[in-house]
Amino acid sequence: MPPVYIMKKVIIIIGLVFLGWEVSAQWTENSVYQAYLSNKEEVWVNAVEQARAHFSDSNEDQFQLALVEYGLLQHTLAKKNESLFTKYVDDAIDRLKDLIDEKHRSSESRALLSGIYGLKMGYSPWKGIYLGPKSSSLIGKAKKGGKRLSHCLACHRQSQTIYSFDLGR
């Protein structure tokens, strides 16, 4: 075979591989969008499981997975499904702590972790005694180091609202 023919095959194969990754990412993004629109528990769980199956171990993929898990965790609080929350919360916390340790999007990871602590306080207000300061510390560090403050501020507002609501403030 002439070298040009081999190069064409290699380029086509590489293109198809990258296209497959892009389609996979769009498919997961679409499932999260559908979960958000439908507001149904089974659709959220399906979106998280799809994300877990399709995302790699790269830090960016793990951050995207944490965002999907955060969406599910918010949904569980709205629907008051503590058993589903308990099933997914520890993995999300561990994932975000790993991302913070690896300094990958650490400000945003801190903001998400702060928001998850707020959700935990939503289920158990007495946990505010020790999670409240952790959450405030995380969001403070996120604000100092973050260039993308929209995630930080949105998570902080949400955690404060949940915490304040449950304490009757």
mmCIF file of C-alpha atoms in Angstrom:
data_model
loop_
_atom_site.group_PDB
_atom_site.id
_atom_site.type_symbol
_atom_site.label_atom_id
_atom_site.label_comp_id
_atom_site.label_asym_id
_atom_site.label_seq_id
_atom_site.Cartn_x
_atom_site.Cartn_y
_atom_site.Cartn_z
ATOM 1 C CA MET A 1 0.000 0.000 0.000
ATOM 2 C CA PRO A 2 1.241 3.461 -0.758
ATOM 3 C CA PRO A 3 2.054 5.641 2.285
ATOM 4 C CA VAL A 4 -0.593 8.237 1.317
ATOM 5 C CA TYR A 5 -3.328 5.590 1.513
ATOM 6 C CA ILE A 6 -2.150 4.500 4.974
ATOM 7 C CA MET A 7 -2.040 8.101 6.180
ATOM 8 C CA LYS A 8 -5.606 8.668 4.956
ATOM 9 C CA LYS A 9 -6.749 5.608 6.922
ATOM 10 C CA VAL A 10 -4.952 6.777 10.052
ATOM 11 C CA ILE A 11 -6.476 10.257 9.806
ATOM 12 C CA ILE A 12 -9.963 8.797 9.299
ATOM 13 C CA ILE A 13 -9.563 6.450 12.277
ATOM 14 C CA ILE A 14 -8.291 9.233 14.533
ATOM 15 C CA GLY A 15 -11.160 11.464 13.399
ATOM 16 C CA LEU A 16 -13.722 8.767 14.167
ATOM 17 C CA VAL A 17 -12.254 8.198 17.622
ATOM 18 C CA PHE A 18 -12.451 11.913 18.452
ATOM 19 C CA LEU A 19 -15.951 12.104 16.987
ATOM 20 C CA GLY A 20 -16.982 9.176 19.204
ATOM 21 C CA TRP A 21 -15.713 11.002 22.293
ATOM 22 C CA GLU A 22 -17.550 14.162 21.275
ATOM 23 C CA VAL A 23 -20.798 12.270 20.633
ATOM 24 C CA SER A 24 -20.431 10.526 23.988
ATOM 25 C CA ALA A 25 -19.975 13.854 25.782
ATOM 26 C CA GLN A 26 -22.974 15.356 23.970
ATOM 27 C CA TRP A 27 -25.056 12.302 24.805
ATOM 28 C CA THR A 28 -24.270 12.671 28.513
ATOM 29 C CA GLU A 29 -24.883 16.424 28.375
ATOM 30 C CA ASN A 30 -28.229 15.806 26.692
ATOM 31 C CA SER A 31 -29.237 13.284 29.370
ATOM 32 C CA VAL A 32 -28.441 15.839 32.096
ATOM 33 C CA TYR A 33 -30.484 18.458 30.259
ATOM 34 C CA GLN A 34 -33.398 16.033 29.970
ATOM 35 C CA ALA A 35 -33.113 15.200 33.674
ATOM 36 C CA TYR A 36 -33.253 18.887 34.526
ATOM 37 C CA LEU A 37 -36.298 19.460 32.311
ATOM 38 C CA SER A 38 -38.212 16.367 33.385
ATOM 39 C CA ASN A 39 -37.453 16.733 37.107
ATOM 40 C CA LYS A 40 -37.846 12.957 37.435
ATOM 41 C CA GLU A 41 -35.720 10.896 39.765
ATOM 42 C CA GLU A 42 -35.141 7.980 37.409
ATOM 43 C CA VAL A 43 -33.949 10.326 34.656
ATOM 44 C CA TRP A 44 -31.446 11.949 37.054
ATOM 45 C CA VAL A 45 -30.147 8.559 38.198
ATOM 46 C CA ASN A 46 -29.826 7.484 34.563
ATOM 47 C CA ALA A 47 -27.883 10.664 33.749
ATOM 48 C CA VAL A 48 -25.436 10.039 36.610
ATOM 49 C CA GLU A 49 -24.961 6.411 35.625
ATOM 50 C CA GLN A 50 -24.380 7.400 31.985
ATOM 51 C CA ALA A 51 -21.829 9.966 33.095
ATOM 52 C CA ARG A 52 -20.070 7.394 35.264
ATOM 53 C CA ALA A 53 -19.952 4.970 32.349
ATOM 54 C CA HIS A 54 -18.754 7.465 29.735
ATOM 55 C CA PHE A 55 -16.398 9.791 31.587
ATOM 56 C CA SER A 56 -12.757 8.834 31.960
ATOM 57 C CA ASP A 57 -10.523 9.161 35.003
ATOM 58 C CA SER A 58 -9.165 12.488 33.770
ATOM 59 C CA ASN A 59 -9.563 15.351 36.194
ATOM 60 C CA GLU A 60 -11.802 17.328 33.844
ATOM 61 C CA ASP A 61 -14.109 14.360 33.282
ATOM 62 C CA GLN A 62 -14.248 13.759 37.031
ATOM 63 C CA PHE A 63 -15.177 17.415 37.547
ATOM 64 C CA GLN A 64 -17.964 17.117 34.957
ATOM 65 C CA LEU A 65 -19.178 13.956 36.715
ATOM 66 C CA ALA A 66 -19.227 15.859 40.017
ATOM 67 C CA LEU A 67 -21.444 18.506 38.379
ATOM 68 C CA VAL A 68 -23.882 15.811 37.242
ATOM 69 C CA GLU A 69 -23.881 14.238 40.708
ATOM 70 C CA TYR A 70 -24.477 17.671 42.226
ATOM 71 C CA GLY A 71 -27.564 18.042 40.048
ATOM 72 C CA LEU A 72 -28.887 14.702 41.285
ATOM 73 C CA LEU A 73 -28.152 15.611 44.903
ATOM 74 C CA GLN A 74 -30.076 18.879 44.526
ATOM 75 C CA HIS A 75 -32.970 16.935 43.051
ATOM 76 C CA THR A 76 -33.035 14.520 45.997
ATOM 77 C CA LEU A 77 -33.385 17.393 48.459
ATOM 78 C CA ALA A 78 -36.242 18.914 46.479
ATOM 79 C CA LYS A 79 -38.006 15.542 46.448
ATOM 80 C CA LYS A 80 -36.947 14.696 50.021
ATOM 81 C CA ASN A 81 -35.365 11.387 49.018
ATOM 82 C CA GLU A 82 -32.667 10.949 51.652
ATOM 83 C CA SER A 83 -31.894 7.335 50.735
ATOM 84 C CA LEU A 84 -30.952 8.300 47.170
ATOM 85 C CA PHE A 85 -28.964 11.256 48.522
ATOM 86 C CA THR A 86 -27.051 8.945 50.857
ATOM 87 C CA LYS A 87 -26.311 6.562 47.999
ATOM 88 C CA TYR A 88 -24.528 9.223 45.904
ATOM 89 C CA VAL A 89 -23.241 11.903 48.285
ATOM 90 C CA ASP A 90 -20.088 10.180 49.529
ATOM 91 C CA ASP A 91 -18.778 9.514 46.019
ATOM 92 C CA ALA A 92 -19.354 13.140 45.060
ATOM 93 C CA ILE A 93 -17.574 14.408 48.190
ATOM 94 C CA ASP A 94 -14.605 12.086 47.638
ATOM 95 C CA ARG A 95 -14.387 13.094 43.973
ATOM 96 C CA LEU A 96 -14.379 16.804 44.820
ATOM 97 C CA LYS A 97 -11.800 16.385 47.594
ATOM 98 C CA ASP A 98 -9.546 14.543 45.134
ATOM 99 C CA LEU A 99 -9.948 17.350 42.598
ATOM 100 C CA ILE A 100 -9.078 19.939 45.250
ATOM 101 C CA ASP A 101 -5.995 17.923 46.248
ATOM 102 C CA GLU A 102 -4.963 17.691 42.588
ATOM 103 C CA LYS A 103 -5.556 21.460 42.198
ATOM 104 C CA HIS A 104 -7.853 20.904 39.239
ATOM 105 C CA ARG A 105 -10.478 23.652 39.071
ATOM 106 C CA SER A 106 -10.016 23.802 42.796
ATOM 107 C CA SER A 107 -12.079 26.964 43.286
ATOM 108 C CA GLU A 108 -15.062 25.480 41.511
ATOM 109 C CA SER A 109 -14.547 22.138 43.252
ATOM 110 C CA ARG A 110 -14.504 23.912 46.610
ATOM 111 C CA ALA A 111 -17.695 25.743 45.705
ATOM 112 C CA LEU A 112 -19.439 22.505 44.751
ATOM 113 C CA LEU A 113 -18.230 20.809 47.929
ATOM 114 C CA SER A 114 -19.519 23.761 49.933
ATOM 115 C CA GLY A 115 -22.871 23.362 48.196
ATOM 116 C CA ILE A 116 -22.960 19.638 48.990
ATOM 117 C CA TYR A 117 -22.295 20.414 52.643
ATOM 118 C CA GLY A 118 -25.243 22.797 52.441
ATOM 119 C CA LEU A 119 -27.387 19.981 51.061
ATOM 120 C CA LYS A 120 -26.259 17.724 53.910
ATOM 121 C CA MET A 121 -27.323 20.420 56.354
ATOM 122 C CA GLY A 122 -30.652 20.524 54.554
ATOM 123 C CA TYR A 123 -31.257 16.894 55.472
ATOM 124 C CA SER A 124 -29.843 17.176 58.988
ATOM 125 C CA PRO A 125 -29.815 20.731 60.354
ATOM 126 C CA TRP A 126 -27.836 19.678 63.430
ATOM 127 C CA LYS A 127 -24.892 18.959 61.107
ATOM 128 C CA GLY A 128 -24.671 22.708 60.609
ATOM 129 C CA ILE A 129 -22.623 22.850 63.803
ATOM 130 C CA TYR A 130 -19.611 21.292 62.080
ATOM 131 C CA LEU A 131 -20.469 21.495 58.369
ATOM 132 C CA GLY A 132 -21.382 25.183 58.440
ATOM 133 C CA PRO A 133 -17.839 26.371 59.205
ATOM 134 C CA LYS A 134 -16.400 23.892 56.678
ATOM 135 C CA SER A 135 -18.793 25.170 54.035
ATOM 136 C CA SER A 136 -17.989 28.815 54.800
ATOM 137 C CA SER A 137 -14.258 28.130 54.733
ATOM 138 C CA LEU A 138 -14.521 26.334 51.389
ATOM 139 C CA ILE A 139 -16.527 29.098 49.781
ATOM 140 C CA GLY A 140 -14.146 31.729 51.160
ATOM 141 C CA LYS A 141 -11.178 29.939 49.580
ATOM 142 C CA ALA A 142 -13.122 29.473 46.362
ATOM 143 C CA LYS A 143 -13.891 33.195 46.160
ATOM 144 C CA LYS A 144 -10.244 34.109 46.743
ATOM 145 C CA GLY A 145 -8.837 31.757 44.133
ATOM 146 C CA GLY A 146 -11.655 31.585 41.634
ATOM 147 C CA LYS A 147 -11.760 33.321 38.314
ATOM 148 C CA ARG A 148 -15.161 31.789 37.606
ATOM 149 C CA LEU A 149 -17.139 33.059 40.543
ATOM 150 C CA SER A 150 -20.583 32.256 39.162
ATOM 151 C CA HIS A 151 -20.348 28.610 40.320
ATOM 152 C CA CYS A 152 -18.923 29.715 43.649
ATOM 153 C CA LEU A 153 -21.591 32.282 44.358
ATOM 154 C CA ALA A 154 -24.479 30.120 43.153
ATOM 155 C CA CYS A 155 -23.403 27.192 45.334
ATOM 156 C CA HIS A 156 -22.837 29.481 48.305
ATOM 157 C CA ARG A 157 -26.237 31.154 47.961
ATOM 158 C CA GLN A 158 -27.886 27.771 47.679
ATOM 159 C CA SER A 159 -26.144 26.340 50.742
ATOM 160 C CA GLN A 160 -26.966 29.476 52.778
ATOM 161 C CA THR A 161 -30.594 29.368 51.678
ATOM 162 C CA ILE A 162 -30.986 25.710 52.615
ATOM 163 C CA TYR A 163 -29.206 26.207 55.928
ATOM 164 C CA SER A 164 -31.204 29.330 56.789
ATOM 165 C CA PHE A 165 -34.486 27.752 55.741
ATOM 166 C CA ASP A 166 -34.004 24.678 57.903
ATOM 167 C CA LEU A 167 -33.056 26.726 60.968
ATOM 168 C CA GLY A 168 -36.095 28.922 60.504
ATOM 169 C CA ARG A 169 -34.076 32.108 59.903
#
